[in-house]
Short mmCIF file of C-alpha atoms in Angstrom, two decimals:
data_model
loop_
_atom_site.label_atom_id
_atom_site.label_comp_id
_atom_site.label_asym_id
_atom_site.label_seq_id
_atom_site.Cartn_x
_atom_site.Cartn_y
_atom_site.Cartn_z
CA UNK A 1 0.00 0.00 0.00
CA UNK A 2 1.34 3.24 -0.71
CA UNK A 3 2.35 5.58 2.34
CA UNK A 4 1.08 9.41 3.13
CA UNK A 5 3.70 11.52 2.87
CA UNK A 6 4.70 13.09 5.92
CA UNK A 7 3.51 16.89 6.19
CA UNK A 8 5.19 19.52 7.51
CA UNK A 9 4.40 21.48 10.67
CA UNK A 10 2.09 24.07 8.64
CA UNK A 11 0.68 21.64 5.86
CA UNK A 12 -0.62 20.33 9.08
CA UNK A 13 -1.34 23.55 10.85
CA UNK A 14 -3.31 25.17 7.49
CA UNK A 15 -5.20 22.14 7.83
CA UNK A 16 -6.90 23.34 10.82
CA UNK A 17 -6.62 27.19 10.65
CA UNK A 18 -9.78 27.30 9.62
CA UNK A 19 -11.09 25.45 13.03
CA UNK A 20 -9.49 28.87 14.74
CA UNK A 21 -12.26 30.93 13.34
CA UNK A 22 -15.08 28.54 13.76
CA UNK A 23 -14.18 28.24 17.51
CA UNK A 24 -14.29 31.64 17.85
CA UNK A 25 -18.10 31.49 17.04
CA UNK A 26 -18.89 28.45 18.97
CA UNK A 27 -17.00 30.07 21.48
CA UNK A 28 -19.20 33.47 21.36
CA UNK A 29 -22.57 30.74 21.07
CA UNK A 30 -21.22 28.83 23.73
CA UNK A 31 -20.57 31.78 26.40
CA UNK A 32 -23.11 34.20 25.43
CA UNK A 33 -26.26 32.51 24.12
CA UNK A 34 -27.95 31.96 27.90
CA UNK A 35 -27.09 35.75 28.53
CA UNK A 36 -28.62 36.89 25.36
CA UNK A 37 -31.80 34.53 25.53
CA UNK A 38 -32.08 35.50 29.14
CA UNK A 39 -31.95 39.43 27.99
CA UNK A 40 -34.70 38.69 25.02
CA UNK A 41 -37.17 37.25 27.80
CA UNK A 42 -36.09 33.67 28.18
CA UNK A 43 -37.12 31.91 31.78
CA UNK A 44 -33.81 29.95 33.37
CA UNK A 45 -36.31 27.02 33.50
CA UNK A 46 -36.81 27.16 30.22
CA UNK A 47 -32.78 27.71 28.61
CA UNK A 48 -31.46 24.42 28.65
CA UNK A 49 -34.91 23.75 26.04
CA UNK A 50 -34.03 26.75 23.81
CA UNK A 51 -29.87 24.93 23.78
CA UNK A 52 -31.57 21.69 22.24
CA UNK A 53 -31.55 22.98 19.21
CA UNK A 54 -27.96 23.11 18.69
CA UNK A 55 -27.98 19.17 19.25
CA UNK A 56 -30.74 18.73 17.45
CA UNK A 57 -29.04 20.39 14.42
CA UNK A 58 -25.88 18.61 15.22
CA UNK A 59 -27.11 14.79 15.72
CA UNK A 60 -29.31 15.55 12.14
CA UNK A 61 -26.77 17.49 10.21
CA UNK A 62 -23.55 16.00 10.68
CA UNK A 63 -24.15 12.58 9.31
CA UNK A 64 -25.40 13.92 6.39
CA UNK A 65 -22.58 16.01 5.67
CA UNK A 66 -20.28 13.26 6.15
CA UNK A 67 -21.49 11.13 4.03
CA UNK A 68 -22.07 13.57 1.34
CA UNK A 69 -18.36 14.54 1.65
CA UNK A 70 -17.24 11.14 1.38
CA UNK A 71 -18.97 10.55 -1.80
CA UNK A 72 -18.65 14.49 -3.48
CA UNK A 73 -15.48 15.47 -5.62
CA UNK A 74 -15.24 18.80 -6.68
CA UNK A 75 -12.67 21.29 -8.20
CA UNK A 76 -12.38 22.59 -4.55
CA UNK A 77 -11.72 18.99 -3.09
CA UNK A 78 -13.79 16.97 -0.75
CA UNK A 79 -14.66 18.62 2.48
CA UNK A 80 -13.39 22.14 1.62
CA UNK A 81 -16.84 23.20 0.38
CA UNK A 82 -18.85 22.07 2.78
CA UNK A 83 -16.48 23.71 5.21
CA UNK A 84 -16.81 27.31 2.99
CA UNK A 85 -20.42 26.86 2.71
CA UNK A 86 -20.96 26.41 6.43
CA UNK A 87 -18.67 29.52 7.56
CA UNK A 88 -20.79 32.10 5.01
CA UNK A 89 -23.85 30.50 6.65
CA UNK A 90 -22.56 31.44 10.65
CA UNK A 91 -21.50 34.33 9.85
CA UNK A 92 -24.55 35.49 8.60
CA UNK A 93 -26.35 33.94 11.78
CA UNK A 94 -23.90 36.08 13.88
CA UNK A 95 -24.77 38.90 12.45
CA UNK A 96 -28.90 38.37 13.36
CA UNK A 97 -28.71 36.54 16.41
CA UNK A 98 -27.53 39.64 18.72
CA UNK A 99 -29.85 41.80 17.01
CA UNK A 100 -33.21 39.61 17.30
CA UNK A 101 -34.83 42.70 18.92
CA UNK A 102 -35.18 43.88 15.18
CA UNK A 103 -38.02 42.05 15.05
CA UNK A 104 -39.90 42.46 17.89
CA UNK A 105 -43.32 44.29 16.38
CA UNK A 106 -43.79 40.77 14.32
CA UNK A 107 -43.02 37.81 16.81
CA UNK A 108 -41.46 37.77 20.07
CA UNK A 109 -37.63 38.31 19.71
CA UNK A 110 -36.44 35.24 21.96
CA UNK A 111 -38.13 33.28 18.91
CA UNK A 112 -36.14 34.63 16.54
CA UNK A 113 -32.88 34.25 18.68
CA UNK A 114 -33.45 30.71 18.99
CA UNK A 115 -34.06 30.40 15.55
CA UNK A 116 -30.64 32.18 14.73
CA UNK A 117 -29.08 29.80 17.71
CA UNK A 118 -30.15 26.67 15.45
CA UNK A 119 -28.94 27.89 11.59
CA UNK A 120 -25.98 29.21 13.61
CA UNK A 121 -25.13 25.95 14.76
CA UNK A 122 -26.36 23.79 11.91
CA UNK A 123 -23.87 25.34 10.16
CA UNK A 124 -20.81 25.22 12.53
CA UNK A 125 -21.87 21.17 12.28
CA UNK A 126 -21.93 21.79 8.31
CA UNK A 127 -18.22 22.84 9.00
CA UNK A 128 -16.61 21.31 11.54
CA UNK A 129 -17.27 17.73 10.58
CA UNK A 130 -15.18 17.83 6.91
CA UNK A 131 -12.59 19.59 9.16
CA UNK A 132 -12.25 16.88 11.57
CA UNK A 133 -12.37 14.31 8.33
CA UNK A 134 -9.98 16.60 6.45
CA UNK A 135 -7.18 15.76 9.07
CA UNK A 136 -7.91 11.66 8.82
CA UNK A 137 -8.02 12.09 5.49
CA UNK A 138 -4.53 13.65 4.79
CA UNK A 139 -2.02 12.81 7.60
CA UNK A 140 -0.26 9.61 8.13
CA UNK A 141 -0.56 7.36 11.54
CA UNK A 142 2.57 8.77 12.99
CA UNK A 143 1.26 12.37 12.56
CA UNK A 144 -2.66 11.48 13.78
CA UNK A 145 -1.58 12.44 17.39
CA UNK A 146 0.23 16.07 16.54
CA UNK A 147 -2.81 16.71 13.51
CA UNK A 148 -5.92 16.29 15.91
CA UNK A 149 -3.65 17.82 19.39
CA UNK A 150 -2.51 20.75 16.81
CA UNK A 151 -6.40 20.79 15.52
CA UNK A 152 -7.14 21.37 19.33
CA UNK A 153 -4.52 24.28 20.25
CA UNK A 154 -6.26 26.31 17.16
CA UNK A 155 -9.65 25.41 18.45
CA UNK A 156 -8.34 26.93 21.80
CA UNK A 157 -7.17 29.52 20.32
CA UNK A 158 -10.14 30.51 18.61
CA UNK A 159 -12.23 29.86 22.31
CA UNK A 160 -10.04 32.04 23.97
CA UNK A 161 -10.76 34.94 21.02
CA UNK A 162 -14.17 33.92 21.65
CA UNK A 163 -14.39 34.27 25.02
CA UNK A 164 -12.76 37.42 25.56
CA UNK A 165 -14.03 39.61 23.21
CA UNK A 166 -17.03 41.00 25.04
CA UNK A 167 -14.94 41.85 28.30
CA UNK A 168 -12.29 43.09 26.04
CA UNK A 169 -14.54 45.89 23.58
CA UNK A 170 -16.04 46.47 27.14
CA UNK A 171 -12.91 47.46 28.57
CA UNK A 172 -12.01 49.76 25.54
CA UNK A 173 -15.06 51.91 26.03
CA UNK A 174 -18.21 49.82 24.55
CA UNK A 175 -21.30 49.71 26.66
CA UNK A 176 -21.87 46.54 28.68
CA UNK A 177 -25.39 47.06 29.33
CA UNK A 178 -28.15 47.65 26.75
CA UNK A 179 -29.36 51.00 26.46
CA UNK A 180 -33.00 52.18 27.06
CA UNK A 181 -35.53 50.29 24.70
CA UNK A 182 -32.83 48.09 24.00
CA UNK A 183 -32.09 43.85 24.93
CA UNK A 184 -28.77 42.90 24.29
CA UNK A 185 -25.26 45.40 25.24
CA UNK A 186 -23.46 46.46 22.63
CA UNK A 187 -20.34 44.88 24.08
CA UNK A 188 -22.05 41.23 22.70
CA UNK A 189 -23.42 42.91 19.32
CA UNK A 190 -20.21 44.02 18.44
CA UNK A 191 -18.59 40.62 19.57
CA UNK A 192 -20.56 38.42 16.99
CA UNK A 193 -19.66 41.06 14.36
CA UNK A 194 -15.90 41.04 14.47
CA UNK A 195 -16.25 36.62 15.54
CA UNK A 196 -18.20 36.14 12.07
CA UNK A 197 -15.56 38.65 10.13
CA UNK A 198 -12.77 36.63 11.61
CA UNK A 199 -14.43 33.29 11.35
CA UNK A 200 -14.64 33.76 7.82
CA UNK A 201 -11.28 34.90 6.95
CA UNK A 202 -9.66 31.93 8.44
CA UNK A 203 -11.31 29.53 6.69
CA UNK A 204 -11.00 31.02 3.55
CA UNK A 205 -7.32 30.29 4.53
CA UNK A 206 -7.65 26.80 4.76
CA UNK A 207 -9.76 26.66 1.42
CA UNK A 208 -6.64 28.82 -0.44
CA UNK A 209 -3.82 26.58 1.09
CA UNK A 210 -4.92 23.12 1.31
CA UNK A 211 -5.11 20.73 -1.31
CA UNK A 212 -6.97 17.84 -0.93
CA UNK A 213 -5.86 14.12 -2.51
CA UNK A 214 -8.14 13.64 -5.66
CA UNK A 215 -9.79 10.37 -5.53
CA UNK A 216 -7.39 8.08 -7.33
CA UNK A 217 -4.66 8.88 -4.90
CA UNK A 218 -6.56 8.76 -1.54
CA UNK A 219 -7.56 5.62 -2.41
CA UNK A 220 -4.21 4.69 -3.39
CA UNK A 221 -2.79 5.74 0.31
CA UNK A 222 -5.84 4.06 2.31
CA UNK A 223 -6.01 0.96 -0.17
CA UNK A 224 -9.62 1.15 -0.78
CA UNK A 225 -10.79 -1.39 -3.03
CA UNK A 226 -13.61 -1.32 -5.45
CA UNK A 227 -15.72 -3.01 -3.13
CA UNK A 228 -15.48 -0.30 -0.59
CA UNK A 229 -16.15 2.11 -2.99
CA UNK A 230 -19.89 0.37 -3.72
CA UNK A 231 -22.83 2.61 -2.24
CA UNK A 232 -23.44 1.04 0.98
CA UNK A 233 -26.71 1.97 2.84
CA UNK A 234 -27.13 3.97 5.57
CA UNK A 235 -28.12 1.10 8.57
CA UNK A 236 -25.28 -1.17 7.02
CA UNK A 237 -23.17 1.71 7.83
CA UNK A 238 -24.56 1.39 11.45
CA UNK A 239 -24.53 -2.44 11.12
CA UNK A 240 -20.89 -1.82 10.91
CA UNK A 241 -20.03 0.27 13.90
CA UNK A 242 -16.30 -0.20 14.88
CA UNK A 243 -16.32 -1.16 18.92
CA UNK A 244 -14.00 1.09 19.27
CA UNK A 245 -16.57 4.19 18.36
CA UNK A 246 -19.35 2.83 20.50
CA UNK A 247 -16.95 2.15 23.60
CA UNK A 248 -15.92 5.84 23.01
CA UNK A 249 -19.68 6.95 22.92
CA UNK A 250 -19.97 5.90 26.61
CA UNK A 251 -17.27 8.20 27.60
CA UNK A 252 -18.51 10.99 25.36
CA UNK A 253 -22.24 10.98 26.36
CA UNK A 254 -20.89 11.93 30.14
CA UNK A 255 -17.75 14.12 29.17
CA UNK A 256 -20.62 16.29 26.57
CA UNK A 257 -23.68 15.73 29.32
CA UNK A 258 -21.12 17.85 31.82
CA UNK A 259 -20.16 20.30 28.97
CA UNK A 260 -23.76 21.10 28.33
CA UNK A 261 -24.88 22.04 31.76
CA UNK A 262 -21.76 24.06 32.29
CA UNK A 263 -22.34 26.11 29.46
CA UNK A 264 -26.12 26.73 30.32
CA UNK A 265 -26.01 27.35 33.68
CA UNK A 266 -22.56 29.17 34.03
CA UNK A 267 -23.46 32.53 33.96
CA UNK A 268 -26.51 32.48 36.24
CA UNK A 269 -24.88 30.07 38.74
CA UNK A 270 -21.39 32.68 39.03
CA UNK A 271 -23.85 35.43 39.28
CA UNK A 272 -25.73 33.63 41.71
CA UNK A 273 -22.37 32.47 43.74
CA UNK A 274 -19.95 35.49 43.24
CA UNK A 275 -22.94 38.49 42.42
CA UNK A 276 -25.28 37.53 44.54
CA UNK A 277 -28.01 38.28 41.82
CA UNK A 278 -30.56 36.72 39.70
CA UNK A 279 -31.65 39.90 37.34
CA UNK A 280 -30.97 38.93 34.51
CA UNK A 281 -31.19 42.54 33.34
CA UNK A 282 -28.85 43.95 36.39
CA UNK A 283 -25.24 45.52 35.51
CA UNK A 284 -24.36 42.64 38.04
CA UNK A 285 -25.49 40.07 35.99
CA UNK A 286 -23.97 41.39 32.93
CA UNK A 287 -20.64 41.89 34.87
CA UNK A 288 -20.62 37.62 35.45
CA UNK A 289 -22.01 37.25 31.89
CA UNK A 290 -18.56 39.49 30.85
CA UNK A 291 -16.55 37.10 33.85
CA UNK A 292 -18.26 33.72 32.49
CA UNK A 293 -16.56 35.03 28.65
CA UNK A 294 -13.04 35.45 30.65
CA UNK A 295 -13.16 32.14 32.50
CA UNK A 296 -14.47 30.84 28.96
CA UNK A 297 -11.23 32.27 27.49
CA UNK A 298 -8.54 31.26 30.42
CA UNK A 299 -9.92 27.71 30.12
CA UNK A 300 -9.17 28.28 26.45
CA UNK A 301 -5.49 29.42 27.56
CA UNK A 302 -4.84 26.37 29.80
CA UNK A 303 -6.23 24.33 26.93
CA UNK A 304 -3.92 25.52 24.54
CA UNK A 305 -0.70 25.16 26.97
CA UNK A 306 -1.68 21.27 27.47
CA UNK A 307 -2.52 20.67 23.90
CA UNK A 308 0.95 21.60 23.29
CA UNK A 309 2.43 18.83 25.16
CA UNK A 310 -0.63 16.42 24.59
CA UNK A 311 0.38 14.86 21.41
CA UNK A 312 4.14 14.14 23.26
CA UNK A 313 2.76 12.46 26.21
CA UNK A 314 0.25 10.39 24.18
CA UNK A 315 2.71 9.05 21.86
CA UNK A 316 4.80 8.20 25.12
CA UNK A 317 2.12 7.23 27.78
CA UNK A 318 -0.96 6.58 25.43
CA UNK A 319 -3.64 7.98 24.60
CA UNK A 320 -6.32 6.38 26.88
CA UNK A 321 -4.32 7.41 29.87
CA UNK A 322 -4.01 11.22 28.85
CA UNK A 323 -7.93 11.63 27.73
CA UNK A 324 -8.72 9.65 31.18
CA UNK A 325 -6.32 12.36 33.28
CA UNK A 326 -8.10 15.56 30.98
CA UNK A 327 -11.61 14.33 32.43
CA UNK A 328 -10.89 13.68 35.85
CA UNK A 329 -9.03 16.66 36.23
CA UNK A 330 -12.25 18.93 34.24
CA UNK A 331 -14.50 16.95 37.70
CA UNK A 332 -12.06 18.88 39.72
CA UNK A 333 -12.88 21.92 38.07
CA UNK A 334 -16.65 21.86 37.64
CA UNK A 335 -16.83 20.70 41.71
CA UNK A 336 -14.82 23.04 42.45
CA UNK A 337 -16.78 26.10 41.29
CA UNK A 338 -19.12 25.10 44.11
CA UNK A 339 -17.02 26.41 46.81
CA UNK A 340 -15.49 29.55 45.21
CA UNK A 341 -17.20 32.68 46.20
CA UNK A 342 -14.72 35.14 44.81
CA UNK A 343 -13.93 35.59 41.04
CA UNK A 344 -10.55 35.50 41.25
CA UNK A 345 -10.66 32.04 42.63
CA UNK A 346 -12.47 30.73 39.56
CA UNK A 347 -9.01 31.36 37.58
CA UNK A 348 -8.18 27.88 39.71
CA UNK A 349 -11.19 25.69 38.57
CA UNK A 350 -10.51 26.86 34.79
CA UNK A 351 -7.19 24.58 34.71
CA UNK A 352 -9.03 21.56 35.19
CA UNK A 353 -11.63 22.38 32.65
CA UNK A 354 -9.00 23.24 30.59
CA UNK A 355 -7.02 20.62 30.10
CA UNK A 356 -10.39 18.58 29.55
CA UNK A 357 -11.45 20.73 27.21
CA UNK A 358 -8.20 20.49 25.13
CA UNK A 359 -8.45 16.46 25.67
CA UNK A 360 -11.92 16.24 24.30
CA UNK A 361 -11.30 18.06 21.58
CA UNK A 362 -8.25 16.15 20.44
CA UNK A 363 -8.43 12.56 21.91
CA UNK A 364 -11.42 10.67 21.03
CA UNK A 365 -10.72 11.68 17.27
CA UNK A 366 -7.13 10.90 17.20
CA UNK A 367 -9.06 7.27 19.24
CA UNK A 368 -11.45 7.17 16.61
CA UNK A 369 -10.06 7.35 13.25
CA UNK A 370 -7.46 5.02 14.06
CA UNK A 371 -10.11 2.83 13.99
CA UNK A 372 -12.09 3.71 10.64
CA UNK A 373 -12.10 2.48 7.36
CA UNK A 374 -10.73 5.45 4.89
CA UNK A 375 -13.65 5.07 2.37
CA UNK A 376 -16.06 5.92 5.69
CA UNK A 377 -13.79 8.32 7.34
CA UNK A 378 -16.77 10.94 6.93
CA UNK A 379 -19.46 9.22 7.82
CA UNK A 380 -18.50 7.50 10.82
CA UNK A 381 -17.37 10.85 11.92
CA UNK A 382 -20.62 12.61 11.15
CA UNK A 383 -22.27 9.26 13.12
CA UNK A 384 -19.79 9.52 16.20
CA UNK A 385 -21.55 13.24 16.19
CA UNK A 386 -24.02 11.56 17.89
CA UNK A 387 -22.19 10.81 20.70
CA UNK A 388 -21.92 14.89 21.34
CA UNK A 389 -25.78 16.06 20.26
CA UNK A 390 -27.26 12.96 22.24
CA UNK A 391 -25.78 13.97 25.75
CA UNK A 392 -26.61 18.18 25.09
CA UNK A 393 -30.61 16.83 23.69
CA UNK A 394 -30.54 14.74 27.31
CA UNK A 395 -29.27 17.44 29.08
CA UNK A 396 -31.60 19.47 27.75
CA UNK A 397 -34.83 17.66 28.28
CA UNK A 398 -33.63 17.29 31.76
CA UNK A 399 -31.71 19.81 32.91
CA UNK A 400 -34.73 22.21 34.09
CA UNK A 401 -35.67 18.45 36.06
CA UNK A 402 -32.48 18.38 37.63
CA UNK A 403 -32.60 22.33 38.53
CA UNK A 404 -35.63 21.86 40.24
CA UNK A 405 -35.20 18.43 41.97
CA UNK A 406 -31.36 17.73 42.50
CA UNK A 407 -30.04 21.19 42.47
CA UNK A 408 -33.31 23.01 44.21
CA UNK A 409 -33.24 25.77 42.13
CA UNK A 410 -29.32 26.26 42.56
CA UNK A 411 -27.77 27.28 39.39
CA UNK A 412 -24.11 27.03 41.28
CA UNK A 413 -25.13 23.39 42.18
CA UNK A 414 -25.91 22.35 38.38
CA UNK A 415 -21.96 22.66 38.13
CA UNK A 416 -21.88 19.97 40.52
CA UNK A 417 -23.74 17.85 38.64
CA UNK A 418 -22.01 18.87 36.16
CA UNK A 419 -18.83 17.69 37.64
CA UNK A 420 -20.22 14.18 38.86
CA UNK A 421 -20.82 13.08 35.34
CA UNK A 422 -17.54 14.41 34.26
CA UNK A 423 -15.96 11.65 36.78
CA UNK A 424 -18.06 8.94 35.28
CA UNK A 425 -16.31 9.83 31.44
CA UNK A 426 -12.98 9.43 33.01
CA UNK A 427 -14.00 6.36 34.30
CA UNK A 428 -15.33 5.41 31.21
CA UNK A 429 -12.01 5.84 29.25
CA UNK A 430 -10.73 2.32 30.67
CA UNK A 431 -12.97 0.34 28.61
CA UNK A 432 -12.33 1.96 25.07
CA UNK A 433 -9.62 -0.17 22.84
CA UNK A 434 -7.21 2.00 21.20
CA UNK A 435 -5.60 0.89 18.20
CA UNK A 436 -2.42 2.84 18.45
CA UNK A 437 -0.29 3.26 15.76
CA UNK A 438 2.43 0.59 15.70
CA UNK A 439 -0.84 -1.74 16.16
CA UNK A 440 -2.26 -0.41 13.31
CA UNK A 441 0.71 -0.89 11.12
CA UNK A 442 0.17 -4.68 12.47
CA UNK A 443 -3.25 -4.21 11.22
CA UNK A 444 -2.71 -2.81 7.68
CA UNK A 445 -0.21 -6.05 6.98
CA UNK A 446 -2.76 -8.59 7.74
#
């Protein structure tokens, strides 16, 4: 079979550049959606119900791309256009989402910002699938640890950008809280602006400077035969299942169940612990909304610093043992939050998320498409999507239960929860096979 070549340190890195400026609007979605939905009229009951349809989206979407992309050849390449096509479409949701209030005299505008929450997010799936494909697709086995761990320090990158942006325009001068008649602070509006400028501009980056394989030489380098190139049906495809990508579903349900009620209940439960407040219209509240965006981005910072070392001390350790450490130590941090009544000393529970953060984002995919067949790489990734939309659509179905019930009402307590099922995905890890790459080799000659 013929070999990859080896790429260079920014064949690799172009790869993912693009990723940087997608993260930077998940990032903005991620930190600022419960704040703006809360300032449109949104009950806290009722948030982790208007979040389901990013899952939804997701868990829909992202098969569909992925098998599309497996089967579609254009002048552009394989996943590149999907990839283009999905930026133009968040960017344009970026620009409406902050600015629902527009239309307020024809429905109510927390309608229309969940709306703009779900074609914002269908299209960061639309996107960020072929990019996760586009890096099995064109490094070798050696390099699959340093192309998904360098994939994660420019999604961290991108989250940090993300994060920061509405405590940083707030710091230059932009207002923080709306104005009279007005919803949302300028300080977010202006946010989503520059995110969707930026978000574009890096992946038309990756679209300029990658080139994909054309067909007859991918399937030269992954030795597909002409049998694997026959149509195969979609439940054959799930017939198929490698164990290794339902093992790892186990561990991702829990890691993304945790992710999802952080991200929901963040903002109210620091505001509730550190503000003492509830107002969701209060310059207090709107100061932990701008704090929740700074922890957002430090996380992002510790992220990046492990993700540095992360493809190292996988290639040295393993990988099961680093993803297992990253979730345990993002249990610390959730917990932790709990018993931190000062700001300051939320800096602390950020490492832990952190360095999960960076080891979801890198080691279930570097896991995972160890394990695939080539011909399938993009539908088996848009499947193992899944495994992220089907935790958030629990989550979100039960999270108000769990607020009322478990947490009694307790945002801050959520994060506990939160931090509980984090500990059962590091758990988890120690049942997942990893094919690892000298094992694979082993594989490839049989």
């Amino acid at each position: 079979m013929k070999q990859k070549p080896t790429l260079n340190f920014w064949q690799i890195w172009n790869l993912s550049f693009g990723f940087l400026g997608i993260q930077i609007g998940y990032s903005l979605q991620s930190s600022q959606t419960s704040r703006i939905l809360s300032a449109l009229g949104a009950d806290p009951h009722h948030l982790p119900l208007f979040w389901l349809a990013a899952p939804i989206a997701g868990l829909i979407v992202q098969p569909i791309i992925g098998m599309s992309s497996d089967r579609t050849w254009t002048r552009l390449g394989r996943r590149i256009p999907f990839i283009l096509a999905g930026a133009i479409v968040s960017a344009i949701a970026m620009f409406f989402m902050p600015n629902s209030e527009i239309v307020a005299h024809i429905f109510p505008p927390v309608f229309f910002g969940a709306c703009m929450l779900l074609f914002m997010d269908c299209a960061f799936n639309v996107s960020m699938q072929p990019f996760r494909s586009l890096v099995g697709d064109m490094v070798n086995d050696k390099q699959r640890n340093q192309g998904y761990s360098i994939q994660s320090f420019l999604t961290n990158i991108g989250a940090v950008v993300g994060s920061f942006l509405p405590f940083i325009l707030t710091w230059i001068g932009i207002r923080n809280i709306p104005k009279v008649g007005e919803m949302v602070p300028p300080s977010v509006i202006w946010a989503f602006y520059f995110g969707g400028a930026v978000l574009l501009l890096a992946v038309l980056w990756t679209c300029f400077r990658v080139k994909e394989y054309p067909p007859k030489e991918y399937e030269e380098y992954n030795n597909i035969t002409e049998a694997e190139k026959k149509k195969t049906s979609f439940v054959d495809i799930l017939k198929s299942t490698p164990k290794t990508m339902l093992q790892l579903s186990i561990v991702q349900f829990f890691s993304w169940f945790a992710l999802f009620l952080m991200w929901v209940y963040a903002t109210d439960g620091i505001a509730e612990n550190v503000w003492h407040t509830k107002d969701p219209l209060s310059q207090a509240y709107n100061e932990a909304g701008n704090w929740n965006g700074v922890l957002s981005g430090i996380y992002g910072i510790f992220a990046v610093g492990f993700s540095i070392f992360m493809a190292k001390i996988a290639d040295k350790i393993g990988r099961k043992k680093v993803y297992s450490f990253a979730l345990l130590m993002g249990a610390l941090g959730l917990v932790s939050m709990f018993f931190f009544d000062d700001k300051n000393m939320l800096l602390i529970s950020m490492l832990g998320i952190g360095i999960a953060w960076a080891g979801i984002l890198a080691m279930p995919y570097a896991i995972l498409s160890a394990a695939l067949p080539a011909s399938k790489m993009g539908v088996y990734m848009g499947i193992f999507n899944a495994t992220i939309t089907i935790p958030q659509i629990v989550a979100g179905l039960t999270g108000g239960l769990l607020l009322k019930y478990v947490a009694e009402g307790s945002s801050i307590t959520m994060l506990v929860v939160a931090g509980v099922s984090m500990l059962l995905a590091a758990i988890s890890v120690a049942f997942v096979k990893d094919i690892e790459p000298k094992a694979a080799e082993t594989e490839m000659i049989k």
